[in-house]
Structure formats: C-alpha cells, structure tokens
Amino acid sequence: MSSLQPVRGTQDLLPEDARRHRAVGEAARSLAERYGFAEISTPIFEFTDVFSRTLGDTSDIVTKEMYTFERSGESITLRPEGTAGVARAFISNGLGQSVPLKVFYRGPMFRYERPQKGRQRQFHQVGVELLGVESPQADVEVIALGAHLLDELGLAGKTVLELNTLGDAESRAAYREALVGYLSPKSGSLSEDSRARLERNPLRILDSKDEGDRAVVAGAPLFTDFLNEASRVFFHRLQDGLTALGIPFTVNPRLVRGLDYYCHTAFEFTTTALGAQGTVLAGGRYDGLIKMMGGPQTPGIGWAAGVERLAMLLEAPPAPLRPIAVVPVGAQAERTALVLAHRLRRAAFAVDLGYSGNPAKRMKRADKIGARAAVIFGEDELARDAVTVRDLETGEQQLVAMSALEDHLTRFR
Ligand code: ATP
Ligand code: MG
C-alpha cells in the first residue's frame, strides 16, 4: 500500500471523467426540475442510527458495507445511500406540512464493497424522492422520470425496465409465511447469510447473489400469488399508467429490492453492457419508512441511479468548452494580455491565456486545448488600437478594432 495511491475503491475524476459525470448529473438535475423535483442536499455523514434503523439490520449495507466511526462518543456513518438522509431531513425540518414533497439529490455515497468494474467504495448517485402521495400515479411519474433520463442520455436502447410488486403489509405477511414454509426444510442448502435472514427477513433471500441460494430460490412460491385485492389493483394501475406513457417494461416476480423498507412497487433499469454490475437505476415505494423513523405516516417513492455506471455507458464524453486564446507578441503586448483576457472573461467568453513562451509555442497550446479562435496582437496592432483575430478552424484572420472585439468574437461562442 502506498500513500500516493488513491484508497482502494476510490478514484480521481480527471477532466474527461468529470465531464462525463457532470453530463449525467446535469441531465438528471434539469429533467428532475422539469418534473417538479427541487434539488436538496443533505450531509454526507449522519448518525449511524439513521441508516441502521431504516435499512434494516439484516441488509448487506448495514451488516457489511458501512463506513462507521466514532467522534465525541457519537457513532457517525458516511452515507451509503440517499433515501434515509432525505427522510431524516423531512422529519427534522418538519416538512410533514409540505407534502407532496418532490426532491432531487446528487452526491457521493460510500460502501465498503469489493471493488470491480462499476462497483466502487466511493461512488456517486443521483436520485429523487416523492413524499406524501399514496396513489400509483406517483410511481408512474417517478418511473417515467427515470426512463426519460436514460432516454436523454442516449441509453434507452441499452436498458430494460423490470418491475415487481411487494404488495402491502398484509400481502407481505401472507407471502412471508409461505416463503418460510418453503425455505425452512431447505435451510441446509442456504448460505450462512441467508440462514440468518430466514427468521428476521426471509424476503431478502430472494435478492441473494449466492449461487446455492439462487438454486433454492428458483423453486420458491411467487409473490404474485399472495397479493390481496388492494395490492393487485395498485399494481395494475401502475402498469396501466406506464403503458399509457409508452414505457416498456417486463414483470420480474423475482425482483426484490435490497432494503427492508420497500412495499408495492419495486423496479430496476438494467443493462447487459456493464457485465455483472448491470443495474443502473433502481427504486421503489417505501410507505412505512418515515413513520418508522419517528415522523408522521407519510408514503414515499423514489429511485437512485449510479452515476459511474451511467457515465461509462455514454458513447462520447461531452466536448470541453472551446476557449478564445489570447496570444501577445512582445513585452508590451504581454502586459496588455492579462487586461484583455480579464475584459473578455467579464464579457462571458471562456479565455485561455498562455503564460509564457514565444507566439509559436502559444499558438501550439491554443491548438492543443481546442481553442476556437486566437486573439493575436503585438506593438503594431496595439498602435492601431486593434488586434488580429484568427479563426482556428478555417485559418482566416482579420484585423478587428479593440472597441469591436466582443461583437466580433460572438460568432465563436
Ligand atoms: P447492486 O445490486 O449493484 O449492489 P444495489 O441494490 O446495492 O446495487 P442501490 O442501493 O439500489 O444498489 O443503489 C442504486 C444504484 O446505485 C445502483 O443501481 C447502482 O447503479 C449504484 N450503485 C450501488 N452501489 C454501487 C457501488 N458500490 N459502486 C457504484 N455504483 C453503485
Ligand atoms: Mg449493493
């Protein structure tokens, strides 16, 4: 281990990567805004309780993946996901009166996982939460926003939407009983993790990635057969809504979300283009979460998307901004260059100022950074109160009066 390497599972985002990430984040933010979701930002760390109580003490995140440390006798955890912090903020800020509340968030998340392609220990999510609406209309709208985002990023053709229902509390209790009845005699073939979950949270076994577990689970009873009337109607209305919007989906009765607080809707947009880490955007309904945390009974639905995974799928990174290069020739011009660059930047142009070197070297740099045009001037130009502007795409150049420079450069924006 060298202290000059980034910590395992973390990575630097050099400018091209950062541009990809920003393209994902900005597309998500502006679309979310279009759907009426306002951006909020909660702290990157919270009291450990916020996560351990909401994610459930049998979830992978809580049992294995949290970055937890102690400070002044308080247990603090780096957030592994966004929903718990948003729910906590909803309660601490007394937002119970402001429902329906629609929020968008983005930022880094931390999970101690085995790093591999598309799986880091520090990664980023964008996500939305819609609080206070019981109707499946909310589910349709939230899923439509997710589908729209993938479309906007050019990924609609590379992803599919899988959908399932976990029903209401009554349906889940009935299913749980049937599932435990099926799994108990086979517990010898289950992984240790799954055996531990058999009593506390058997539904999570359906989500196991262990090969042996998967084989056992393949024959398990299906949730759909245990849904009560109300849950069935809810699920139908959701599917009708998606169909009305032309959003294709498949029902996957084996789909359960990793977290304990979900009910009714569970969904994932997946791709085969990323190997094993195929889920790019996932979410569900969590009607019991806020009450369980000590707030007013408030239904909720949301999703989170992995920014790294989406960024990897983008065909071409968005192009960097093409600046105007300011190229002085000679000592007198050198002094004017900084003033001129400042003036153009104040006029909202992106400007690159080579700091040293002869004009040829500076023109080379202008080329290298993809400058769109160069503003070149020496004593001659300055004596005439003008500069030479060269279009770096066509090579054409023109003498332009200082006073008309901003006007002239507008064509290169
Ligand atoms: P997975 O099944 O891949 O472990 P998950 O169910 O743990 O995913 P969620 O908690 O639903 O994931 O998080 C939503 C999204 O965040 C995932 O679909 C994925 O795109 C992204 N994500 C989750 N964990 C990581 C990670 N360790 N590194 C990169 N992206 C991640
Ligand atoms: Mg995971």
PDB file of N, CA and C in Angstrom, residues 1-78:
ATOM      1  N   MET A   1       0.845  -1.192   0.000  1.00  0.00           N
ATOM      2  CA  MET A   1       0.000   0.000   0.000  1.00  0.00           C
ATOM      3  C   MET A   1       0.882   1.245   0.000  1.00  0.00           C
ATOM      4  N   SER A   2       0.600   2.110  -0.927  1.00  0.00           N
ATOM      5  CA  SER A   2       1.366   3.349  -0.949  1.00  0.00           C
ATOM      6  C   SER A   2       0.433   4.516  -0.668  1.00  0.00           C
ATOM      7  N   SER A   3       0.906   5.458   0.107  1.00  0.00           N
ATOM      8  CA  SER A   3       0.043   6.587   0.441  1.00  0.00           C
ATOM      9  C   SER A   3      -0.125   7.521  -0.763  1.00  0.00           C
ATOM     10  N   LEU A   4       0.596   7.244  -1.859  1.00  0.00           N
ATOM     11  CA  LEU A   4       0.401   8.062  -3.058  1.00  0.00           C
ATOM     12  C   LEU A   4      -0.625   7.464  -4.008  1.00  0.00           C
ATOM     13  N   GLN A   5      -1.144   6.291  -3.668  1.00  0.00           N
ATOM     14  CA  GLN A   5      -2.229   5.715  -4.456  1.00  0.00           C
ATOM     15  C   GLN A   5      -3.551   6.167  -3.831  1.00  0.00           C
ATOM     16  N   PRO A   6      -4.599   6.310  -4.661  1.00  0.00           N
ATOM     17  CA  PRO A   6      -5.896   6.554  -4.034  1.00  0.00           C
ATOM     18  C   PRO A   6      -6.306   5.313  -3.244  1.00  0.00           C
ATOM     19  N   VAL A   7      -7.094   5.477  -2.228  1.00  0.00           N
ATOM     20  CA  VAL A   7      -7.575   4.346  -1.431  1.00  0.00           C
ATOM     21  C   VAL A   7      -8.344   3.392  -2.343  1.00  0.00           C
ATOM     22  N   ARG A   8      -8.152   2.091  -2.133  1.00  0.00           N
ATOM     23  CA  ARG A   8      -8.831   1.079  -2.946  1.00  0.00           C
ATOM     24  C   ARG A   8     -10.339   1.359  -3.025  1.00  0.00           C
ATOM     25  N   GLY A   9     -10.852   1.307  -4.254  1.00  0.00           N
ATOM     26  CA  GLY A   9     -12.285   1.552  -4.409  1.00  0.00           C
ATOM     27  C   GLY A   9     -12.659   3.021  -4.575  1.00  0.00           C
ATOM     28  N   THR A  10     -11.630   3.893  -4.580  1.00  0.00           N
ATOM     29  CA  THR A  10     -11.904   5.309  -4.866  1.00  0.00           C
ATOM     30  C   THR A  10     -11.167   5.690  -6.139  1.00  0.00           C
ATOM     31  N   GLN A  11     -11.559   6.755  -6.764  1.00  0.00           N
ATOM     32  CA  GLN A  11     -10.869   7.139  -7.993  1.00  0.00           C
ATOM     33  C   GLN A  11     -10.872   8.641  -8.193  1.00  0.00           C
ATOM     34  N   ASP A  12      -9.846   9.096  -8.925  1.00  0.00           N
ATOM     35  CA  ASP A  12      -9.805  10.509  -9.293  1.00  0.00           C
ATOM     36  C   ASP A  12     -10.657  10.692 -10.547  1.00  0.00           C
ATOM     37  N   LEU A  13     -11.360  11.765 -10.600  1.00  0.00           N
ATOM     38  CA  LEU A  13     -12.076  12.099 -11.830  1.00  0.00           C
ATOM     39  C   LEU A  13     -11.274  13.172 -12.535  1.00  0.00           C
ATOM     40  N   LEU A  14     -10.458  12.766 -13.507  1.00  0.00           N
ATOM     41  CA  LEU A  14      -9.721  13.746 -14.301  1.00  0.00           C
ATOM     42  C   LEU A  14     -10.723  14.449 -15.220  1.00  0.00           C
ATOM     43  N   PRO A  15     -10.308  15.569 -15.845  1.00  0.00           N
ATOM     44  CA  PRO A  15     -11.331  16.382 -16.526  1.00  0.00           C
ATOM     45  C   PRO A  15     -12.281  15.628 -17.454  1.00  0.00           C
ATOM     46  N   GLU A  16     -11.798  14.665 -18.242  1.00  0.00           N
ATOM     47  CA  GLU A  16     -12.744  13.988 -19.143  1.00  0.00           C
ATOM     48  C   GLU A  16     -13.788  13.183 -18.362  1.00  0.00           C
ATOM     49  N   ASP A  17     -13.329  12.460 -17.328  1.00  0.00           N
ATOM     50  CA  ASP A  17     -14.276  11.709 -16.482  1.00  0.00           C
ATOM     51  C   ASP A  17     -15.235  12.661 -15.793  1.00  0.00           C
ATOM     52  N   ALA A  18     -14.674  13.771 -15.320  1.00  0.00           N
ATOM     53  CA  ALA A  18     -15.517  14.738 -14.609  1.00  0.00           C
ATOM     54  C   ALA A  18     -16.597  15.281 -15.542  1.00  0.00           C
ATOM     55  N   ARG A  19     -16.233  15.466 -16.825  1.00  0.00           N
ATOM     56  CA  ARG A  19     -17.246  15.953 -17.779  1.00  0.00           C
ATOM     57  C   ARG A  19     -18.353  14.927 -17.982  1.00  0.00           C
ATOM     58  N   ARG A  20     -17.965  13.643 -18.058  1.00  0.00           N
ATOM     59  CA  ARG A  20     -18.991  12.597 -18.172  1.00  0.00           C
ATOM     60  C   ARG A  20     -19.926  12.623 -16.967  1.00  0.00           C
ATOM     61  N   HIS A  21     -19.318  12.700 -15.789  1.00  0.00           N
ATOM     62  CA  HIS A  21     -20.134  12.720 -14.575  1.00  0.00           C
ATOM     63  C   HIS A  21     -21.057  13.919 -14.563  1.00  0.00           C
ATOM     64  N   ARG A  22     -20.500  15.057 -14.975  1.00  0.00           N
ATOM     65  CA  ARG A  22     -21.306  16.266 -14.939  1.00  0.00           C
ATOM     66  C   ARG A  22     -22.463  16.176 -15.935  1.00  0.00           C
ATOM     67  N   ALA A  23     -22.193  15.537 -17.088  1.00  0.00           N
ATOM     68  CA  ALA A  23     -23.266  15.388 -18.078  1.00  0.00           C
ATOM     69  C   ALA A  23     -24.422  14.593 -17.477  1.00  0.00           C
ATOM     70  N   VAL A  24     -24.099  13.532 -16.739  1.00  0.00           N
ATOM     71  CA  VAL A  24     -25.139  12.716 -16.110  1.00  0.00           C
ATOM     72  C   VAL A  24     -25.858  13.534 -15.033  1.00  0.00           C
ATOM     73  N   GLY A  25     -25.071  14.166 -14.174  1.00  0.00           N
ATOM     74  CA  GLY A  25     -25.649  14.921 -13.057  1.00  0.00           C
ATOM     75  C   GLY A  25     -26.526  16.069 -13.531  1.00  0.00           C
ATOM     76  N   GLU A  26     -26.052  16.786 -14.552  1.00  0.00           N
ATOM     77  CA  GLU A  26     -26.803  17.936 -15.049  1.00  0.00           C
ATOM     78  C   GLU A  26     -28.084  17.498 -15.772  1.00  0.00           C
ATOM     79  N   ALA A  27     -27.970  16.424 -16.563  1.00  0.00           N
ATOM     80  CA  ALA A  27     -29.169  15.923 -17.255  1.00  0.00           C
ATOM     81  C   ALA A  27     -30.211  15.528 -16.219  1.00  0.00           C
ATOM     82  N   ALA A  28     -29.761  14.847 -15.170  1.00  0.00           N
ATOM     83  CA  ALA A  28     -30.698  14.394 -14.136  1.00  0.00           C
ATOM     84  C   ALA A  28     -31.313  15.596 -13.420  1.00  0.00           C
ATOM     85  N   ARG A  29     -30.470  16.566 -13.060  1.00  0.00           N
ATOM     86  CA  ARG A  29     -30.978  17.712 -12.319  1.00  0.00           C
ATOM     87  C   ARG A  29     -31.997  18.497 -13.140  1.00  0.00           C
ATOM     88  N   SER A  30     -31.670  18.742 -14.401  1.00  0.00           N
ATOM     89  CA  SER A  30     -32.576  19.603 -15.163  1.00  0.00           C
ATOM     90  C   SER A  30     -33.868  18.859 -15.517  1.00  0.00           C
ATOM     91  N   LEU A  31     -33.775  17.552 -15.787  1.00  0.00           N
ATOM     92  CA  LEU A  31     -35.014  16.801 -16.039  1.00  0.00           C
ATOM     93  C   LEU A  31     -35.870  16.729 -14.777  1.00  0.00           C
ATOM     94  N   ALA A  32     -35.214  16.470 -13.646  1.00  0.00           N
ATOM     95  CA  ALA A  32     -35.951  16.381 -12.386  1.00  0.00           C
ATOM     96  C   ALA A  32     -36.713  17.685 -12.148  1.00  0.00           C
ATOM     97  N   GLU A  33     -36.041  18.792 -12.451  1.00  0.00           N
ATOM     98  CA  GLU A  33     -36.672  20.100 -12.293  1.00  0.00           C
ATOM     99  C   GLU A  33     -37.914  20.208 -13.185  1.00  0.00           C
ATOM    100  N   ARG A  34     -37.780  19.681 -14.403  1.00  0.00           N
ATOM    101  CA  ARG A  34     -38.903  19.728 -15.336  1.00  0.00           C
ATOM    102  C   ARG A  34     -40.108  18.945 -14.803  1.00  0.00           C
ATOM    103  N   TYR A  35     -39.815  17.905 -14.013  1.00  0.00           N
ATOM    104  CA  TYR A  35     -40.887  17.096 -13.427  1.00  0.00           C
ATOM    105  C   TYR A  35     -41.320  17.628 -12.060  1.00  0.00           C
ATOM    106  N   GLY A  36     -40.752  18.754 -11.661  1.00  0.00           N
ATOM    107  CA  GLY A  36     -41.190  19.376 -10.409  1.00  0.00           C
ATOM    108  C   GLY A  36     -40.427  18.945  -9.170  1.00  0.00           C
ATOM    109  N   PHE A  37     -39.241  18.342  -9.358  1.00  0.00           N
ATOM    110  CA  PHE A  37     -38.427  17.937  -8.211  1.00  0.00           C
ATOM    111  C   PHE A  37     -37.349  18.992  -7.962  1.00  0.00           C
ATOM    112  N   ALA A  38     -37.309  19.551  -6.765  1.00  0.00           N
ATOM    113  CA  ALA A  38     -36.336  20.593  -6.444  1.00  0.00           C
ATOM    114  C   ALA A  38     -35.105  19.957  -5.802  1.00  0.00           C
ATOM    115  N   GLU A  39     -33.937  20.508  -6.096  1.00  0.00           N
ATOM    116  CA  GLU A  39     -32.708  19.916  -5.552  1.00  0.00           C
ATOM    117  C   GLU A  39     -32.579  20.199  -4.059  1.00  0.00           C
ATOM    118  N   ILE A  40     -32.202  19.180  -3.307  1.00  0.00           N
ATOM    119  CA  ILE A  40     -31.827  19.399  -1.918  1.00  0.00           C
ATOM    120  C   ILE A  40     -30.492  18.712  -1.671  1.00  0.00           C
ATOM    121  N   SER A  41     -29.867  19.070  -0.570  1.00  0.00           N
ATOM    122  CA  SER A  41     -28.573  18.496  -0.256  1.00  0.00           C
ATOM    123  C   SER A  41     -28.531  18.205   1.239  1.00  0.00           C
ATOM    124  N   THR A  42     -28.296  16.964   1.581  1.00  0.00           N
ATOM    125  CA  THR A  42     -28.202  16.586   2.994  1.00  0.00           C
ATOM    126  C   THR A  42     -26.740  16.244   3.285  1.00  0.00           C
ATOM    127  N   PRO A  43     -26.354  16.197   4.567  1.00  0.00           N
ATOM    128  CA  PRO A  43     -24.944  15.959   4.899  1.00  0.00           C
ATOM    129  C   PRO A  43     -24.439  14.606   4.390  1.00  0.00           C
ATOM    130  N   ILE A  44     -23.140  14.544   4.175  1.00  0.00           N
ATOM    131  CA  ILE A  44     -22.522  13.301   3.700  1.00  0.00           C
ATOM    132  C   ILE A  44     -22.397  12.314   4.850  1.00  0.00           C
ATOM    133  N   PHE A  45     -22.385  12.789   6.094  1.00  0.00           N
ATOM    134  CA  PHE A  45     -22.470  11.831   7.202  1.00  0.00           C
ATOM    135  C   PHE A  45     -23.632  12.149   8.126  1.00  0.00           C
ATOM    136  N   GLU A  46     -24.123  11.088   8.745  1.00  0.00           N
ATOM    137  CA  GLU A  46     -25.298  11.172   9.624  1.00  0.00           C
ATOM    138  C   GLU A  46     -24.989  10.303  10.837  1.00  0.00           C
ATOM    139  N   PHE A  47     -25.820  10.433  11.871  1.00  0.00           N
ATOM    140  CA  PHE A  47     -25.727   9.464  12.956  1.00  0.00           C
ATOM    141  C   PHE A  47     -25.991   8.066  12.382  1.00  0.00           C
ATOM    142  N   THR A  48     -25.228   7.102  12.855  1.00  0.00           N
ATOM    143  CA  THR A  48     -25.306   5.735  12.326  1.00  0.00           C
ATOM    144  C   THR A  48     -26.740   5.193  12.348  1.00  0.00           C
ATOM    145  N   ASP A  49     -27.467   5.560  13.421  1.00  0.00           N
ATOM    146  CA  ASP A  49     -28.883   5.183  13.552  1.00  0.00           C
ATOM    147  C   ASP A  49     -29.722   5.416  12.316  1.00  0.00           C
ATOM    148  N   VAL A  50     -29.480   6.567  11.673  1.00  0.00           N
ATOM    149  CA  VAL A  50     -30.294   6.966  10.525  1.00  0.00           C
ATOM    150  C   VAL A  50     -30.297   5.853   9.485  1.00  0.00           C
ATOM    151  N   PHE A  51     -29.150   5.202   9.335  1.00  0.00           N
ATOM    152  CA  PHE A  51     -29.065   4.127   8.345  1.00  0.00           C
ATOM    153  C   PHE A  51     -29.418   2.770   8.940  1.00  0.00           C
ATOM    154  N   SER A  52     -28.895   2.490  10.135  1.00  0.00           N
ATOM    155  CA  SER A  52     -29.096   1.134  10.657  1.00  0.00           C
ATOM    156  C   SER A  52     -30.575   0.892  10.954  1.00  0.00           C
ATOM    157  N   ARG A  53     -31.294   1.928  11.389  1.00  0.00           N
ATOM    158  CA  ARG A  53     -32.707   1.713  11.678  1.00  0.00           C
ATOM    159  C   ARG A  53     -33.552   1.627  10.424  1.00  0.00           C
ATOM    160  N   THR A  54     -33.183   2.376   9.404  1.00  0.00           N
ATOM    161  CA  THR A  54     -34.043   2.398   8.216  1.00  0.00           C
ATOM    162  C   THR A  54     -33.706   1.300   7.225  1.00  0.00           C
ATOM    163  N   LEU A  55     -32.441   0.977   7.072  1.00  0.00           N
ATOM    164  CA  LEU A  55     -32.086  -0.017   6.059  1.00  0.00           C
ATOM    165  C   LEU A  55     -32.318  -1.428   6.582  1.00  0.00           C
ATOM    166  N   GLY A  56     -32.477  -1.556   7.892  1.00  0.00           N
ATOM    167  CA  GLY A  56     -32.749  -2.874   8.464  1.00  0.00           C
ATOM    168  C   GLY A  56     -31.452  -3.551   8.838  1.00  0.00           C
ATOM    169  N   ASP A  57     -31.453  -4.201   9.994  1.00  0.00           N
ATOM    170  CA  ASP A  57     -30.169  -4.719  10.470  1.00  0.00           C
ATOM    171  C   ASP A  57     -29.773  -6.043   9.824  1.00  0.00           C
ATOM    172  N   THR A  58     -30.517  -6.476   8.799  1.00  0.00           N
ATOM    173  CA  THR A  58     -30.044  -7.654   8.058  1.00  0.00           C
ATOM    174  C   THR A  58     -29.590  -7.279   6.650  1.00  0.00           C
ATOM    175  N   SER A  59     -29.682  -6.007   6.294  1.00  0.00           N
ATOM    176  CA  SER A  59     -29.296  -5.643   4.927  1.00  0.00           C
ATOM    177  C   SER A  59     -27.782  -5.717   4.773  1.00  0.00           C
ATOM    178  N   ASP A  60     -27.333  -5.971   3.539  1.00  0.00           N
ATOM    179  CA  ASP A  60     -25.886  -6.017   3.259  1.00  0.00           C
ATOM    180  C   ASP A  60     -25.230  -4.719   3.682  1.00  0.00           C
ATOM    181  N   ILE A  61     -25.917  -3.624   3.373  1.00  0.00           N
ATOM    182  CA  ILE A  61     -25.322  -2.318   3.665  1.00  0.00           C
ATOM    183  C   ILE A  61     -25.007  -2.211   5.149  1.00  0.00           C
ATOM    184  N   VAL A  62     -25.980  -2.520   5.985  1.00  0.00           N
ATOM    185  CA  VAL A  62     -25.778  -2.338   7.421  1.00  0.00           C
ATOM    186  C   VAL A  62     -24.830  -3.390   8.005  1.00  0.00           C
ATOM    187  N   THR A  63     -24.938  -4.627   7.524  1.00  0.00           N
ATOM    188  CA  THR A  63     -24.096  -5.655   8.140  1.00  0.00           C
ATOM    189  C   THR A  63     -22.647  -5.592   7.681  1.00  0.00           C
ATOM    190  N   LYS A  64     -22.401  -5.138   6.443  1.00  0.00           N
ATOM    191  CA  LYS A  64     -21.025  -5.249   5.940  1.00  0.00           C
ATOM    192  C   LYS A  64     -20.448  -3.990   5.320  1.00  0.00           C
ATOM    193  N   GLU A  65     -21.299  -3.073   4.878  1.00  0.00           N
ATOM    194  CA  GLU A  65     -20.770  -2.087   3.924  1.00  0.00           C
ATOM    195  C   GLU A  65     -20.591  -0.668   4.469  1.00  0.00           C
ATOM    196  N   MET A  66     -20.983  -0.410   5.708  1.00  0.00           N
ATOM    197  CA  MET A  66     -20.965   0.979   6.160  1.00  0.00           C
ATOM    198  C   MET A  66     -19.583   1.436   6.639  1.00  0.00           C
ATOM    199  N   TYR A  67     -19.247   2.664   6.346  1.00  0.00           N
ATOM    200  CA  TYR A  67     -18.059   3.316   6.901  1.00  0.00           C
ATOM    201  C   TYR A  67     -18.507   4.049   8.155  1.00  0.00           C
ATOM    202  N   THR A  68     -18.214   3.464   9.299  1.00  0.00           N
ATOM    203  CA  THR A  68     -18.696   3.995  10.566  1.00  0.00           C
ATOM    204  C   THR A  68     -17.517   4.333  11.457  1.00  0.00           C
ATOM    205  N   PHE A  69     -17.597   5.459  12.141  1.00  0.00           N
ATOM    206  CA  PHE A  69     -16.531   5.843  13.068  1.00  0.00           C
ATOM    207  C   PHE A  69     -17.128   6.603  14.238  1.00  0.00           C
ATOM    208  N   GLU A  70     -16.328   6.727  15.272  1.00  0.00           N
ATOM    209  CA  GLU A  70     -16.839   7.388  16.457  1.00  0.00           C
ATOM    210  C   GLU A  70     -16.161   8.735  16.652  1.00  0.00           C
ATOM    211  N   ARG A  71     -16.928   9.706  17.081  1.00  0.00           N
ATOM    212  CA  ARG A  71     -16.416  11.052  17.367  1.00  0.00           C
ATOM    213  C   ARG A  71     -17.176  11.580  18.581  1.00  0.00           C
ATOM    214  N   SER A  72     -16.450  12.023  19.600  1.00  0.00           N
ATOM    215  CA  SER A  72     -17.088  12.524  20.830  1.00  0.00           C
ATOM    216  C   SER A  72     -18.159  11.570  21.341  1.00  0.00           C
ATOM    217  N   GLY A  73     -17.850  10.285  21.275  1.00  0.00           N
ATOM    218  CA  GLY A  73     -18.786   9.305  21.811  1.00  0.00           C
ATOM    219  C   GLY A  73     -20.013   9.073  20.945  1.00  0.00           C
ATOM    220  N   GLU A  74     -20.060   9.713  19.749  1.00  0.00           N
ATOM    221  CA  GLU A  74     -21.218   9.506  18.880  1.00  0.00           C
ATOM    222  C   GLU A  74     -20.814   8.657  17.682  1.00  0.00           C
ATOM    223  N   SER A  75     -21.696   7.764  17.292  1.00  0.00           N
ATOM    224  CA  SER A  75     -21.405   6.911  16.147  1.00  0.00           C
ATOM    225  C   SER A  75     -21.905   7.591  14.877  1.00  0.00           C
ATOM    226  N   ILE A  76     -20.967   7.770  13.943  1.00  0.00           N
ATOM    227  CA  ILE A  76     -21.230   8.514  12.713  1.00  0.00           C
ATOM    228  C   ILE A  76     -20.999   7.567  11.535  1.00  0.00           C
ATOM    229  N   THR A  77     -21.793   7.694  10.478  1.00  0.00           N
ATOM    230  CA  THR A  77     -21.599   6.857   9.293  1.00  0.00           C
ATOM    231  C   THR A  77     -21.614   7.709   8.031  1.00  0.00           C
ATOM    232  N   LEU A  78     -20.666   7.434   7.137  1.00  0.00           N
ATOM    233  CA  LEU A  78     -20.682   8.083   5.819  1.00  0.00           C
ATOM    234  C   LEU A  78     -21.876   7.515   5.063  1.00  0.00           C
TER     235      LEU A  78
END
